[in-house]
Tab-separated table of C-alpha atoms in Angstrom:
chain	number	residue	atom	x	y	z
W	1	MET	CA	2.698	22.673	4.874
W	2	SER	CA	4.899	24.437	7.361
W	3	LYS	CA	8.589	23.633	6.966
W	4	LYS	CA	9.155	23.634	10.706
W	5	ASN	CA	6.782	20.840	11.726
W	6	GLY	CA	5.830	19.287	8.394
W	7	GLY	CA	2.403	20.934	8.381
W	8	SER	CA	-0.640	20.265	10.493
W	9	ASN	CA	-1.977	16.753	10.851
W	10	LEU	CA	-4.941	17.679	8.660
W	11	GLU	CA	-2.659	19.089	5.955
W	12	ARG	CA	-0.519	15.953	6.054
W	13	TYR	CA	-3.584	13.724	5.956
W	14	ASN	CA	-5.011	15.622	2.982
W	15	HIS	CA	-1.675	15.416	1.170
W	16	PHE	CA	-1.318	11.665	1.629
W	17	LYS	CA	-5.012	10.940	1.036
W	18	LYS	CA	-4.804	12.814	-2.264
W	19	LEU	CA	-1.660	10.863	-3.164
W	20	TYR	CA	-3.411	7.591	-2.241
W	21	ASP	CA	-6.528	8.453	-4.264
W	22	ASN	CA	-4.350	9.334	-7.250
W	23	ALA	CA	-2.514	6.021	-6.899
W	24	ILE	CA	-5.838	4.163	-6.994
W	25	LYS	CA	-6.777	6.006	-10.192
W	26	LYS	CA	-3.418	5.186	-11.772
W	27	TYR	CA	-3.765	1.535	-10.716
W	28	LYS	CA	-7.220	1.271	-12.285
W	29	ILE	CA	-5.987	2.606	-15.625
W	30	GLU	CA	-2.964	0.287	-15.473
W	31	GLU	CA	-0.304	2.961	-14.990
W	32	TYR	CA	1.484	0.668	-12.583
W	33	LYS	CA	4.875	2.360	-12.276
W	34	SER	CA	3.182	5.581	-11.250
W	35	SER	CA	0.760	3.863	-8.886
W	36	TYR	CA	3.611	1.904	-7.277
W	37	CYS	CA	5.577	5.083	-6.549
W	38	SER	CA	2.559	6.799	-5.024
W	39	PHE	CA	1.534	3.795	-2.902
W	40	ASP	CA	5.128	3.493	-1.700
W	41	SER	CA	5.184	7.168	-0.689
W	42	VAL	CA	1.955	6.785	1.266
W	43	ALA	CA	3.011	3.526	2.925
W	44	ASN	CA	6.379	4.857	4.028
W	45	GLY	CA	5.645	8.545	4.497
W	46	TYR	CA	2.382	8.468	6.390
W	47	ARG	CA	2.581	5.399	8.588
W	48	PHE	CA	2.802	7.321	11.837
W	49	GLU	CA	-0.127	9.689	11.413
W	50	ASN	CA	-2.625	7.301	9.849
W	51	GLU	CA	-1.643	3.681	10.001
W	52	GLU	CA	-4.820	2.525	8.261
W	53	LEU	CA	-4.103	4.581	5.141
W	54	ALA	CA	-0.502	3.358	5.129
W	55	TYR	CA	-1.592	-0.283	5.401
W	56	ASP	CA	-4.197	0.192	2.669
W	57	ALA	CA	-1.341	1.395	0.452
W	58	LYS	CA	0.758	-1.616	1.490
W	59	TYR	CA	-2.002	-3.918	0.260
W	60	TYR	CA	-1.651	-2.439	-3.206
W	61	LEU	CA	2.140	-2.591	-2.998
W	62	ALA	CA	1.794	-6.298	-2.251
W	63	LEU	CA	-0.337	-6.735	-5.378
W	64	HIS	CA	2.349	-4.989	-7.421
W	65	PHE	CA	4.986	-7.401	-6.091
W	66	LEU	CA	2.722	-10.445	-6.415
W	67	ILE	CA	2.006	-9.932	-10.086
W	68	GLY	CA	4.971	-7.775	-11.126
W	69	LEU	CA	2.951	-4.686	-11.979
W	70	GLY	CA	5.382	-1.971	-13.061
W	71	ILE	CA	8.133	-3.538	-10.967
W	72	THR	CA	9.964	-6.853	-10.742
W	73	LYS	CA	7.805	-9.640	-9.343
W	74	ASN	CA	8.863	-10.558	-5.794
W	75	LEU	CA	6.738	-13.139	-3.989
W	76	ASP	CA	8.638	-12.813	-0.697
W	77	LYS	CA	7.987	-9.072	-0.531
W	78	ALA	CA	4.362	-9.618	-1.522
W	79	GLN	CA	3.862	-12.198	1.204
W	80	ASN	CA	5.509	-10.015	3.860
W	81	LEU	CA	3.346	-7.040	2.915
W	82	PHE	CA	0.181	-9.165	2.964
W	83	LYS	CA	1.172	-10.321	6.488
W	84	GLU	CA	1.558	-6.714	7.621
W	85	VAL	CA	-1.818	-5.768	6.168
W	86	PHE	CA	-3.531	-8.811	7.684
W	87	THR	CA	-2.356	-7.889	11.188
W	88	SER	CA	-3.351	-4.227	10.783
W	89	SER	CA	-6.534	-2.151	10.820
W	90	SER	CA	-6.624	-1.940	7.015
W	91	LYS	CA	-9.921	-2.258	5.203
W	92	TYR	CA	-8.092	-4.823	3.050
W	93	LYS	CA	-7.227	-7.059	5.988
W	94	GLU	CA	-9.550	-9.903	4.890
W	95	ARG	CA	-8.321	-9.733	1.303
W	96	ALA	CA	-4.752	-9.950	2.590
W	97	LYS	CA	-5.728	-12.991	4.658
W	98	GLN	CA	-7.084	-14.685	1.524
W	99	LYS	CA	-3.872	-13.926	-0.366
W	100	LEU	CA	-1.862	-15.487	2.476
W	101	LEU	CA	-4.076	-18.584	2.392
W	102	ASP	CA	-3.442	-18.766	-1.354
W	103	PHE	CA	0.315	-18.723	-0.668
W	104	ILE	CA	-0.111	-21.690	1.688
W	105	LYS	CA	-2.403	-23.527	-0.721
W	106	TYR	CA	-0.088	-23.196	-3.705
W	107	ALA	CA	3.137	-23.733	-1.765
W	108	GLY	CA	1.998	-27.174	-0.592
């Protein structure tokens, strides 16, 4: 990537897509600290160029906070992230909706 402009959009996409794919692999083999760091980088570093990829990463961040995978459990953060994903173009939007309904169901 070029230092001046952060690289082309395609280079940036490839970088963050690779990071996201690696995070998924780490998540599946239960290396949660590593997957959390990678999902966080994608969610916060790529949100302007590809919102969908960033929100997909936020869905997994929410799962980390919900269950306490590799980080301290934080239901408020999980709920806020699920809300963001639900109102986005993420492929996990319906799953996020279900998680939010679960929050309502178990809170009452």
